[in-house]
Amino acid sequence: MDRKQIAGVNVELTDDGYFVDPLQWTKKIALELAKEVNISLSEQHFEVIDFIREKFLKGEAVTIRAIGKSGIVDVKGFYRLFPGAPLKKAAKVSGIPKPESCI
């Protein structure tokens, strides 16, 4: 575990950089985390982030497929929003633990 100050808040992160406590997350923190992965967050990013957080906090699995079926963005659009490793980046910016489907 690692403690880090992000946007003026001390947060606890796993060794991979994912939140231990998703309730510590704020939109200001998301903006800082997005900069670290070279993403400039738009309104659509925040819609996806809100969807991811809502699913996670309900105890539901967060998957690329679920995001693609969200009605917010299709799978190709999700890859455009979070290029590279979209689910890993989106989870990190959303302040949730690393999804089980991510290696």
Coordinates of N, CA and C in Angstrom, one line a residue, residues 8-80:
G8 N -4.6 17.7 -3.2 CA -4.7 18.1 -1.8 C -5.3 17.1 -0.8
V9 N -5.5 15.9 -1.3 CA -6.1 14.9 -0.4 C -5.2 13.7 -0.3
N10 N -5.0 13.3 0.9 CA -4.1 12.1 1.1 C -5.0 10.8 0.9
V11 N -4.6 10.0 -0.1 CA -5.3 8.8 -0.4 C -4.4 7.6 -0.3
E12 N -5.0 6.5 -0.1 CA -4.3 5.2 0.0 C -4.5 4.5 -1.3
L13 N -3.4 4.1 -1.9 CA -3.4 3.4 -3.2 C -2.7 2.0 -3.0
T14 N -3.1 1.1 -3.9 CA -2.5 -0.2 -4.0 C -1.1 0.0 -4.7
D15 N -0.3 -1.0 -4.7 CA 1.0 -0.9 -5.3 C 0.9 -0.6 -6.8
D16 N -0.3 -1.0 -7.4 CA -0.5 -0.7 -8.9 C -1.1 0.7 -9.1
G17 N -1.4 1.5 -8.0 CA -1.9 2.8 -8.1 C -3.4 3.0 -8.1
Y18 N -4.1 1.9 -7.7 CA -5.6 2.0 -7.7 C -6.0 2.3 -6.2
F19 N -7.2 3.0 -6.1 CA -7.7 3.4 -4.8 C -8.0 2.2 -3.9
V20 N -7.6 2.3 -2.7 CA -8.0 1.3 -1.7 C -9.4 1.6 -1.2
D21 N -9.7 2.9 -1.0 CA -11.1 3.3 -0.6 C -11.7 4.2 -1.6
P22 N -12.6 3.7 -2.5 CA -13.2 4.5 -3.5 C -13.9 5.7 -3.0
L23 N -14.3 5.8 -1.7 CA -15.0 6.9 -1.2 C -14.1 8.1 -1.0
Q24 N -12.8 8.0 -1.1 CA -11.9 9.1 -1.1 C -11.8 9.9 -2.4
W25 N -12.4 9.3 -3.4 CA -12.3 9.9 -4.7 C -13.1 11.2 -4.9
T26 N -12.6 12.2 -5.6 CA -13.4 13.4 -6.0 C -13.1 13.7 -7.4
K27 N -13.9 14.6 -8.0 CA -13.7 14.9 -9.4 C -12.4 15.7 -9.6
K28 N -12.0 16.4 -8.6 CA -10.6 17.1 -8.6 C -9.5 16.0 -8.7
I29 N -9.7 15.0 -8.0 CA -8.7 13.9 -8.0 C -8.7 13.2 -9.4
A30 N -9.9 13.0 -9.9 CA -10.0 12.4 -11.3 C -9.2 13.3 -12.3
L31 N -9.4 14.6 -12.2 CA -8.7 15.5 -13.2 C -7.1 15.3 -13.0
E32 N -6.6 15.2 -11.8 CA -5.2 15.0 -11.6 C -4.7 13.6 -12.1
L33 N -5.5 12.6 -11.8 CA -5.2 11.2 -12.2 C -5.2 11.1 -13.8
A34 N -6.1 11.8 -14.4 CA -6.2 11.8 -15.9 C -5.0 12.4 -16.5
K35 N -4.5 13.5 -15.9 CA -3.3 14.1 -16.4 C -2.1 13.2 -16.4
E36 N -2.0 12.3 -15.3 CA -0.9 11.4 -15.2 C -0.9 10.3 -16.3
V37 N -2.1 10.1 -16.9 CA -2.2 9.1 -18.0 C -2.5 9.8 -19.4
N38 N -2.2 11.1 -19.4 CA -2.3 12.0 -20.6 C -3.7 12.0 -21.2
I39 N -4.6 12.2 -20.3 CA -6.0 12.3 -20.8 C -6.6 13.6 -20.3
S40 N -7.2 14.4 -21.1 CA -7.9 15.6 -20.7 C -9.4 15.2 -20.7
L41 N -10.0 15.3 -19.5 CA -11.4 14.8 -19.3 C -12.4 15.7 -19.8
S42 N -13.3 15.1 -20.6 CA -14.5 15.9 -21.1 C -15.7 15.5 -20.3
E43 N -16.9 16.1 -20.7 CA -18.1 15.7 -20.1 C -18.4 14.2 -20.3
Q44 N -18.1 13.7 -21.5 CA -18.4 12.3 -21.8 C -17.5 11.4 -21.0
H45 N -16.3 11.8 -20.7 CA -15.4 11.0 -19.8 C -16.1 10.9 -18.4
F46 N -16.6 12.0 -17.9 CA -17.3 12.0 -16.6 C -18.5 11.2 -16.6
E47 N -19.2 11.1 -17.7 CA -20.4 10.3 -17.8 C -20.0 8.8 -17.7
V48 N -18.9 8.4 -18.3 CA -18.4 7.1 -18.3 C -17.9 6.8 -16.8
I49 N -17.2 7.8 -16.3 CA -16.6 7.6 -14.9 C -17.8 7.4 -13.9
D50 N -18.8 8.2 -14.0 CA -20.0 8.1 -13.1 C -20.6 6.7 -13.3
F51 N -20.8 6.2 -14.5 CA -21.3 4.9 -14.8 C -20.5 3.8 -14.1
I52 N -19.1 3.9 -14.3 CA -18.2 2.9 -13.7 C -18.3 3.0 -12.2
R53 N -18.3 4.1 -11.6 CA -18.4 4.2 -10.1 C -19.8 3.7 -9.6
E54 N -20.8 4.0 -10.3 CA -22.2 3.5 -9.9 C -22.2 2.0 -9.9
K55 N -21.7 1.4 -11.0 CA -21.7 -0.1 -11.1 C -20.9 -0.7 -10.0
F56 N -19.7 -0.1 -9.8 CA -18.8 -0.7 -8.8 C -19.4 -0.6 -7.4
L57 N -20.0 0.6 -7.0 CA -20.5 0.8 -5.7 C -21.8 -0.1 -5.5
K58 N -22.4 -0.5 -6.6 CA -23.6 -1.4 -6.4 C -23.1 -2.9 -6.3
G59 N -21.7 -3.1 -6.4 CA -21.2 -4.4 -6.3 C -21.2 -5.2 -7.6
E60 N -21.5 -4.5 -8.7 CA -21.5 -5.1 -10.1 C -20.2 -5.1 -10.7
A61 N -19.9 -6.1 -11.6 CA -18.7 -6.1 -12.3 C -18.6 -5.0 -13.3
V62 N -17.4 -4.4 -13.4 CA -17.1 -3.3 -14.3 C -16.3 -3.9 -15.5
T63 N -17.0 -4.0 -16.7 CA -16.3 -4.6 -17.8 C -16.4 -3.6 -19.0
I64 N -15.6 -3.9 -20.0 CA -15.7 -3.1 -21.3 C -17.0 -3.3 -21.9
R65 N -17.5 -4.5 -21.9 CA -18.8 -4.9 -22.5 C -19.9 -4.1 -21.8
A66 N -19.9 -4.0 -20.5 CA -21.0 -3.3 -19.8 C -20.9 -1.8 -20.1
I67 N -19.7 -1.3 -20.2 CA -19.6 0.2 -20.6 C -20.1 0.4 -22.0
G68 N -19.8 -0.6 -22.9 CA -20.2 -0.5 -24.3 C -21.7 -0.5 -24.4
K69 N -22.4 -1.2 -23.5 CA -23.8 -1.3 -23.5 C -24.5 -0.2 -22.6
S70 N -23.7 0.7 -22.1 CA -24.3 1.7 -21.2 C -25.2 2.7 -21.8
G71 N -25.0 2.9 -23.1 CA -25.7 3.9 -23.9 C -25.0 5.2 -23.8
I72 N -23.9 5.3 -23.1 CA -23.1 6.5 -23.1 C -22.1 6.5 -24.2
V73 N -21.5 5.4 -24.4 CA -20.4 5.3 -25.4 C -20.4 3.8 -25.9
D74 N -20.0 3.6 -27.2 CA -19.8 2.2 -27.6 C -18.4 1.8 -27.3
V75 N -18.1 0.6 -27.6 CA -16.7 0.1 -27.2 C -15.6 0.9 -27.9
K76 N -15.8 1.1 -29.2 CA -14.8 1.9 -29.9 C -14.6 3.3 -29.3
G77 N -15.7 3.9 -28.9 CA -15.7 5.2 -28.3 C -15.0 5.2 -26.9
F78 N -15.2 4.1 -26.2 CA -14.5 3.9 -24.9 C -13.0 3.8 -25.1
Y79 N -12.6 3.1 -26.1 CA -11.1 3.0 -26.5 C -10.6 4.4 -26.9
R80 N -11.4 5.2 -27.5 CA -10.9 6.5 -27.9 C -10.8 7.4 -26.7

